[in-house]
mmCIF file of C-alpha atoms in Angstrom:
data_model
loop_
_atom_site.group_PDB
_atom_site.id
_atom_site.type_symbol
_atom_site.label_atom_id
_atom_site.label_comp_id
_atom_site.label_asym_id
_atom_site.label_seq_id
_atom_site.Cartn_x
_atom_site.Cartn_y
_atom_site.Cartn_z
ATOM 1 C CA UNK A 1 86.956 84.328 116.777
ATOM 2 C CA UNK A 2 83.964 85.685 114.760
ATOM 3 C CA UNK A 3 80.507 86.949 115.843
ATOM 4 C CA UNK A 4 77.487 88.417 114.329
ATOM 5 C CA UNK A 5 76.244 91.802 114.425
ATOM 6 C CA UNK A 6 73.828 90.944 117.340
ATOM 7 C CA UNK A 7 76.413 89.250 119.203
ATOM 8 C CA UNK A 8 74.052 86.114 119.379
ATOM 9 C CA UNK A 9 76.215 83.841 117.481
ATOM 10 C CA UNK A 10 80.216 83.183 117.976
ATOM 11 C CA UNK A 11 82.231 81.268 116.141
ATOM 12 C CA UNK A 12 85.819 80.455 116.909
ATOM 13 C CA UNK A 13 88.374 78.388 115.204
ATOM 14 C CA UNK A 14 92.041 76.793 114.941
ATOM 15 C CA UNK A 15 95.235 75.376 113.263
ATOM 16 C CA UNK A 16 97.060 72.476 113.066
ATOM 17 C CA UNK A 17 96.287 68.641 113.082
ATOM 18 C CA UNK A 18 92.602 68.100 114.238
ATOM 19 C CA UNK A 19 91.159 71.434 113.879
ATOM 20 C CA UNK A 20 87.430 72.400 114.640
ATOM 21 C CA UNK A 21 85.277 75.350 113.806
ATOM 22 C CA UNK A 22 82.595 75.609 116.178
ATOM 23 C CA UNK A 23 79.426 77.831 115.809
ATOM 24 C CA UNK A 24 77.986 78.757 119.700
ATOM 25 C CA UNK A 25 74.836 80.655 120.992
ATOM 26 C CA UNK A 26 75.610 83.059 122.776
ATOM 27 C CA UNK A 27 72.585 82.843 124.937
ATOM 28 C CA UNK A 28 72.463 78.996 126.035
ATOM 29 C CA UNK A 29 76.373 79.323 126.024
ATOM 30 C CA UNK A 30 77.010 76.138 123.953
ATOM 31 C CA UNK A 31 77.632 74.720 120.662
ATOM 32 C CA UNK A 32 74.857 74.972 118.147
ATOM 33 C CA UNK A 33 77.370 73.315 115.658
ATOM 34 C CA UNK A 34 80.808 71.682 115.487
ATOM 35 C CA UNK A 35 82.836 71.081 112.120
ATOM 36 C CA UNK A 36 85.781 68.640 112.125
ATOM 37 C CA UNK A 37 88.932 69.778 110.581
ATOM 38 C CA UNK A 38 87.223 72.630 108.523
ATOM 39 C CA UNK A 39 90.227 72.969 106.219
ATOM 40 C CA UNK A 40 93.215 70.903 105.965
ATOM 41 C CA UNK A 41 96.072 73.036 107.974
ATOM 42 C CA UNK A 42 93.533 74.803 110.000
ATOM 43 C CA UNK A 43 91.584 78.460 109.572
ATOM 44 C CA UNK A 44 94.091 81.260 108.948
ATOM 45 C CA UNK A 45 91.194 84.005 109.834
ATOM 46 C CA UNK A 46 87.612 83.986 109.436
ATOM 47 C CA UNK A 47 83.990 86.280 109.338
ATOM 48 C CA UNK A 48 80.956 85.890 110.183
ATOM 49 C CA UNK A 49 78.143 87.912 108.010
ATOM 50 C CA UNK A 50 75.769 90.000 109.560
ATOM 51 C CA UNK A 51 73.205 87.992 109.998
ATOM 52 C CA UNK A 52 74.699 85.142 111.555
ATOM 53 C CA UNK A 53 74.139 82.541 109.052
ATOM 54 C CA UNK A 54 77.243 82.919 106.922
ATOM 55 C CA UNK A 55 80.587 82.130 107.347
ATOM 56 C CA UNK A 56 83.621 82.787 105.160
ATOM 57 C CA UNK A 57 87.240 80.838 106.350
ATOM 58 C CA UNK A 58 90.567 81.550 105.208
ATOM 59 C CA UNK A 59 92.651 78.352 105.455
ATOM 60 C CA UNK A 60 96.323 78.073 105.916
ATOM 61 C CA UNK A 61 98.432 78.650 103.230
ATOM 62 C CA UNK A 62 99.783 74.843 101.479
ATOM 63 C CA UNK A 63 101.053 74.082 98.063
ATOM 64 C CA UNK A 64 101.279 77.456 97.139
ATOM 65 C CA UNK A 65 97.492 78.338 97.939
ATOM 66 C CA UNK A 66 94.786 79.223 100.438
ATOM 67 C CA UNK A 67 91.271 77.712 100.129
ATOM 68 C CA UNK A 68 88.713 80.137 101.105
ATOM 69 C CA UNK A 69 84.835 78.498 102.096
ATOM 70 C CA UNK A 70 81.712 79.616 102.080
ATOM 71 C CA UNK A 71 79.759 78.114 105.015
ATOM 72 C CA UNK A 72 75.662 78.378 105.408
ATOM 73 C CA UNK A 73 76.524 76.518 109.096
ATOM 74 C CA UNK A 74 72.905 76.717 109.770
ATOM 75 C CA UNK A 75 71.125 74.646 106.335
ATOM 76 C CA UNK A 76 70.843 70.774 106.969
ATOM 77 C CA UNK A 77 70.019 70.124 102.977
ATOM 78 C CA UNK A 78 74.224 69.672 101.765
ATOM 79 C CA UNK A 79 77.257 69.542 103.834
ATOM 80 C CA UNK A 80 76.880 73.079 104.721
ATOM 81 C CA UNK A 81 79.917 74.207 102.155
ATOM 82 C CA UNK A 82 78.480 76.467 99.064
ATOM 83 C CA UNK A 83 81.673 76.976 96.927
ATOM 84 C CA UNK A 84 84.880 77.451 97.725
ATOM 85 C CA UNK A 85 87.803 78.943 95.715
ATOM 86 C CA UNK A 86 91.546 78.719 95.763
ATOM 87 C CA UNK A 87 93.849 81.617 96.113
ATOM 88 C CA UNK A 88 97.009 80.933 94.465
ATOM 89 C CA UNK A 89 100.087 82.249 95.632
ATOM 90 C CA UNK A 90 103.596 83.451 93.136
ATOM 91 C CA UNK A 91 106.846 83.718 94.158
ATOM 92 C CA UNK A 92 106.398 87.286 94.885
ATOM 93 C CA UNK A 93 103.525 86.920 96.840
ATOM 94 C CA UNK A 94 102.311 86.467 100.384
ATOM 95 C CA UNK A 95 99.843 84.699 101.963
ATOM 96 C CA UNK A 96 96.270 86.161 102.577
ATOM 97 C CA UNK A 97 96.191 87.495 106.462
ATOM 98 C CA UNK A 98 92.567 88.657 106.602
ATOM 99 C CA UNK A 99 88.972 87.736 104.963
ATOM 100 C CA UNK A 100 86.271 90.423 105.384
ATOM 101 C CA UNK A 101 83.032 90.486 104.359
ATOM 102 C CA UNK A 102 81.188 93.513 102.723
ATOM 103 C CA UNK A 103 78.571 94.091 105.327
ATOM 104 C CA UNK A 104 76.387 96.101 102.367
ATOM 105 C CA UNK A 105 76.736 93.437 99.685
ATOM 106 C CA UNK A 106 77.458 90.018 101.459
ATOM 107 C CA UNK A 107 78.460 88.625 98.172
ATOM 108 C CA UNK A 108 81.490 90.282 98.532
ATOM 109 C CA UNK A 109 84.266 90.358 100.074
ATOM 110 C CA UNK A 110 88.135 90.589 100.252
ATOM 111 C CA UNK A 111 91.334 89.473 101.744
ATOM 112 C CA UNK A 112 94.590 90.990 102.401
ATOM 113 C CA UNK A 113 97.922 89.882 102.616
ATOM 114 C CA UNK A 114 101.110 91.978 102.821
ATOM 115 C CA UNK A 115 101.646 92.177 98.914
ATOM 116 C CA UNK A 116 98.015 93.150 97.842
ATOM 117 C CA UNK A 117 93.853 92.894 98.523
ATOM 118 C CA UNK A 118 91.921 90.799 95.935
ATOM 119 C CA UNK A 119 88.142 91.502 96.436
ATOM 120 C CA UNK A 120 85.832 88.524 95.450
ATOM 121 C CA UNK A 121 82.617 88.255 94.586
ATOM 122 C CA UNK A 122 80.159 84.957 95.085
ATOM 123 C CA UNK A 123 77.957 84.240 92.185
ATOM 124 C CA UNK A 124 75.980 81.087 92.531
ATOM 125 C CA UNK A 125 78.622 78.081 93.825
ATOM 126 C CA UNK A 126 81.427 79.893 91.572
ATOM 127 C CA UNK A 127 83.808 82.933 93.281
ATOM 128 C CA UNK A 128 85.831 84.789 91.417
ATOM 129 C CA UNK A 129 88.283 87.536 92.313
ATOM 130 C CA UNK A 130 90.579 90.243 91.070
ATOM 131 C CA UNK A 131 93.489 92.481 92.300
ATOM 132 C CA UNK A 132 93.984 96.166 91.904
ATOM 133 C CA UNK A 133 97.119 97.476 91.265
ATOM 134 C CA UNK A 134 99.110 99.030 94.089
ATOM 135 C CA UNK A 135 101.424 102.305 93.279
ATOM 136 C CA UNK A 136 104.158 101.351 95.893
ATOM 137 C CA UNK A 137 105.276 98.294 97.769
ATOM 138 C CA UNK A 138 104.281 99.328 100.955
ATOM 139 C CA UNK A 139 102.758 96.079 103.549
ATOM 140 C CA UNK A 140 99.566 95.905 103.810
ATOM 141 C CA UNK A 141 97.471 95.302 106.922
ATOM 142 C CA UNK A 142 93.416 95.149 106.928
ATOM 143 C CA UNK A 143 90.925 96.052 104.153
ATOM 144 C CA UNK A 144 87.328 96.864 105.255
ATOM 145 C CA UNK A 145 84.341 98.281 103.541
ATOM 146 C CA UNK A 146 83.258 101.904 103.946
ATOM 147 C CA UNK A 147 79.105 101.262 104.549
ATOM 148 C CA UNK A 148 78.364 104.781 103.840
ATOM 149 C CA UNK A 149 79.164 104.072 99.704
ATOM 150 C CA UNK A 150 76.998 100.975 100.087
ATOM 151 C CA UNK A 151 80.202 98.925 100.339
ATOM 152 C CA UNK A 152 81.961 100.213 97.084
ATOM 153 C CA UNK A 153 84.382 102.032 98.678
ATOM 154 C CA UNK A 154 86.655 100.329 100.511
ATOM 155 C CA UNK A 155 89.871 100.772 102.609
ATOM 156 C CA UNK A 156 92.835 99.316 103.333
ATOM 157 C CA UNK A 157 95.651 99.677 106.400
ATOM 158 C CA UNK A 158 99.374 99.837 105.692
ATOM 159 C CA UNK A 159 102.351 99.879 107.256
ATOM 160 C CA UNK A 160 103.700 102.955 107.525
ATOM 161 C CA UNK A 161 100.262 104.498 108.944
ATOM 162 C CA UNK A 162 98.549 105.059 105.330
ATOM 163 C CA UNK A 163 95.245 104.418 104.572
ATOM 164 C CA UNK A 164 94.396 103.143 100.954
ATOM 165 C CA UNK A 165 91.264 103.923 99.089
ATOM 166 C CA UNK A 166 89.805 102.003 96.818
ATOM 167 C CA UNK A 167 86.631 103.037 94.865
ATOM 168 C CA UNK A 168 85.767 102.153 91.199
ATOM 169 C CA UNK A 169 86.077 105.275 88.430
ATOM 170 C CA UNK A 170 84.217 105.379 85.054
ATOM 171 C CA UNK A 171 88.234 105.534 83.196
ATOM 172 C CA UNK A 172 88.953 102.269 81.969
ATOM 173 C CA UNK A 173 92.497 101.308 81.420
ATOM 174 C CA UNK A 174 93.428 97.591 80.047
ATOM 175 C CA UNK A 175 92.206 94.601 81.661
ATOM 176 C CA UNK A 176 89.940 96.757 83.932
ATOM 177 C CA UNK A 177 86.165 96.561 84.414
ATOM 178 C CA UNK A 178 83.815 99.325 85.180
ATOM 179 C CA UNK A 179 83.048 97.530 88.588
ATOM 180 C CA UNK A 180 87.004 96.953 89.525
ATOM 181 C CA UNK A 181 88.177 99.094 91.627
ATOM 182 C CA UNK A 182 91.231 101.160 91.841
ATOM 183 C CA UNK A 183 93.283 102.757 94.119
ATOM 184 C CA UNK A 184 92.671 106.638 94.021
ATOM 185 C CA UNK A 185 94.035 108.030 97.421
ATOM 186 C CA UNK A 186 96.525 107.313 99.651
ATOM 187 C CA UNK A 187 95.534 108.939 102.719
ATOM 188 C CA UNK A 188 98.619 109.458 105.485
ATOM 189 C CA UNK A 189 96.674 109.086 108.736
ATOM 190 C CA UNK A 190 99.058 109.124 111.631
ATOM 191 C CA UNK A 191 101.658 111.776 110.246
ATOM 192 C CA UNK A 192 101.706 112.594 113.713
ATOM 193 C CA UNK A 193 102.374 109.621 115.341
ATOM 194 C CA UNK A 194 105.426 108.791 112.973
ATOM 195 C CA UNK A 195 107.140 112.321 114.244
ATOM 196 C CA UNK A 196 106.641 111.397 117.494
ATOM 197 C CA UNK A 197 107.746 108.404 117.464
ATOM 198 C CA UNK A 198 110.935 108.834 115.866
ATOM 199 C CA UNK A 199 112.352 106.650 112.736
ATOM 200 C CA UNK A 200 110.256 103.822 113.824
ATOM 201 C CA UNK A 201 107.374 103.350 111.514
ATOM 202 C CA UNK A 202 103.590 103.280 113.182
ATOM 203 C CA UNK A 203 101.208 100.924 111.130
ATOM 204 C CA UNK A 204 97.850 100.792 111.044
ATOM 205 C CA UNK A 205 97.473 97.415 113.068
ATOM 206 C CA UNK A 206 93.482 97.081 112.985
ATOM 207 C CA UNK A 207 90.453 98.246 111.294
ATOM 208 C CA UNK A 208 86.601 98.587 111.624
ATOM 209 C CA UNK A 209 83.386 99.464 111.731
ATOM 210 C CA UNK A 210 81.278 101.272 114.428
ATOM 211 C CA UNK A 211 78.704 102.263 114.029
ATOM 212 C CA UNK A 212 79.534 105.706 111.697
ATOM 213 C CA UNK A 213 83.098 105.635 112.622
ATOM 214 C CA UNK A 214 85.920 103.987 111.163
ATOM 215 C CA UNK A 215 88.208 102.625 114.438
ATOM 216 C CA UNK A 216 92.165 102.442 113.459
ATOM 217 C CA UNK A 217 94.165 100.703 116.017
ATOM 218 C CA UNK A 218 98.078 101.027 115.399
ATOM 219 C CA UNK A 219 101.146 99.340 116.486
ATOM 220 C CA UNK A 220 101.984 101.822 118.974
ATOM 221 C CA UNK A 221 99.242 101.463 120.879
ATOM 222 C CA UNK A 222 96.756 104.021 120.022
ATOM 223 C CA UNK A 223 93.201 103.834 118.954
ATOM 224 C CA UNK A 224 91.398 106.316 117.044
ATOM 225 C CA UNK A 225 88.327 107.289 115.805
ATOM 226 C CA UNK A 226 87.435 108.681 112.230
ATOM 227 C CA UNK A 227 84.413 109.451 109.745
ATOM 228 C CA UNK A 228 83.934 108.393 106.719
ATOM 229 C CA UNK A 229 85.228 111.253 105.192
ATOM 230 C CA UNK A 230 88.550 110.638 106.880
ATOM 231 C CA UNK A 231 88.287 113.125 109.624
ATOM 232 C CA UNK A 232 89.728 112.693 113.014
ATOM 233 C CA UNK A 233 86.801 112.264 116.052
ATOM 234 C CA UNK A 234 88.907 111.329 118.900
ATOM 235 C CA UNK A 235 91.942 109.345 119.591
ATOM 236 C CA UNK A 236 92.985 107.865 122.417
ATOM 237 C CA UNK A 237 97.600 107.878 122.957
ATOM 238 C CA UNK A 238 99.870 107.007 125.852
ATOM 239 C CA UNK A 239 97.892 103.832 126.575
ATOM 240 C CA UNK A 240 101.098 102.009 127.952
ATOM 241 C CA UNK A 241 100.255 99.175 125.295
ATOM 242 C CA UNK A 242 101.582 97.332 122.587
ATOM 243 C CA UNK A 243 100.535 97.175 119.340
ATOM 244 C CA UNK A 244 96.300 97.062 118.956
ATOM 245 C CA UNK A 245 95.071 93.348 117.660
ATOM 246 C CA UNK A 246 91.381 93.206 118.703
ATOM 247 C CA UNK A 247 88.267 95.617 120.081
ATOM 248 C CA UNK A 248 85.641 94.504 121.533
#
């Protein structure tokens, strides 16, 4: 499930044989469009930009590759595709996980899997896409974009509780762009959490965007809130849940 910013349009999708993406209003409470069997094996994860109009799917992984889509749902002129791109996928790689746009600069955006992020960026019906180096082999959750940098900074969730930043530096090193970015922190969030809860590791199970807070949700159950400068606002522990997959 995906929705705008205003909450006026939804869209929700599947897997599998037969699979649909639908687009509904969220006033009239119906369909405003339905698209059979969006992608071959079914949409993996999906987001909607800002504005409604656009929507970017993830497809399962086949073949050794994900198609990602760009979707203008609403423009009867074409088929409603724009481009499309294929991730491929080595032997030491996983699958993508999560799509996300860049709410500042919805020509971008980037998915993660549990190797690494690639960040993309749409020019025309052509997308093209790089991956920054990681310094460790830790799993990797969720990237989103920090708004405050106008959507060059961005973040990304791991699975010991880290939190990844990735900005772009004026220091070029071989095969690197002055617009790539680079990991520059590593930022270890819920120190806490991993005392308390022994030798089992707490990830960072969900990230986003509210307002001017960043919202981590973790696989122990709590939710907190930071800034964008990475400082705790308020958290909320001993929920008596498992691990956080959605907010609302």
């Amino acid at each position: 499930v995906a929705y705008s910013r205003t909450k006026e349009i939804i869209v929700t999708a599947d897997t599998g044989d037969g699979n649909l993406m639908v687009v509904w209003s969220e006033h009239f409470l119906s369909p405003m469009k339905t698209f059979f069997e969006p992608d071959e094996t079914g949409i993996r994860y999906m987001d909607i930009s800002p504005d409604g109009e656009t929507i970017l799917t993830l497809g399962q992984p086949k073949d050794g590759y994900q198609v990602i889509k760009v979707w203008m749902w609403g423009d009867r002129s074409h088929d409603n595709i724009t481009c499309t791109a294929k991730a491929f996928l080595d032997k030491s790689d996983c699958a993508f996980d999560y799509i996300k746009w860049n709410t500042a600069d919805v020509s971008e955006f980037a998915t993660t899997g549990k190797k690494n992020v690639r960040f993309w960026r749409i020019n025309n019906d052509k997308i093209d896409g790089y991956s920054p180096a990681k310094k460790d082999d830790r799993e990797l959750t969720q990237t989103i974009f920090i708004p405050e940098s106008h959507g060059v900074q961005a973040v990304t969730g791991t699975s010991n509780g880290h939190l990844i930043v990735w900005d772009t530096i004026l220091i070029l090193e071989e095969f690197s762009s002055v617009n790539n970015r680079r990991e520059v922190k590593s930022i270890n969030l819920l120190s806490t959490s991993n005392k308390k809860y022994g030798d089992r590791k707490t990830s960072i199970s969900l990230l986003d965007i509210y307002n001017d807070m960043i919202i981590v949700g973790t696989s122990a159950g709590t939710v907190r809130f930071y800034d964008f400068r990475f400082r705790i606002i308020c958290w909320f522990e001993e929920t008596d849940m498992g691990s956080i997959q959605s907010l609302s």
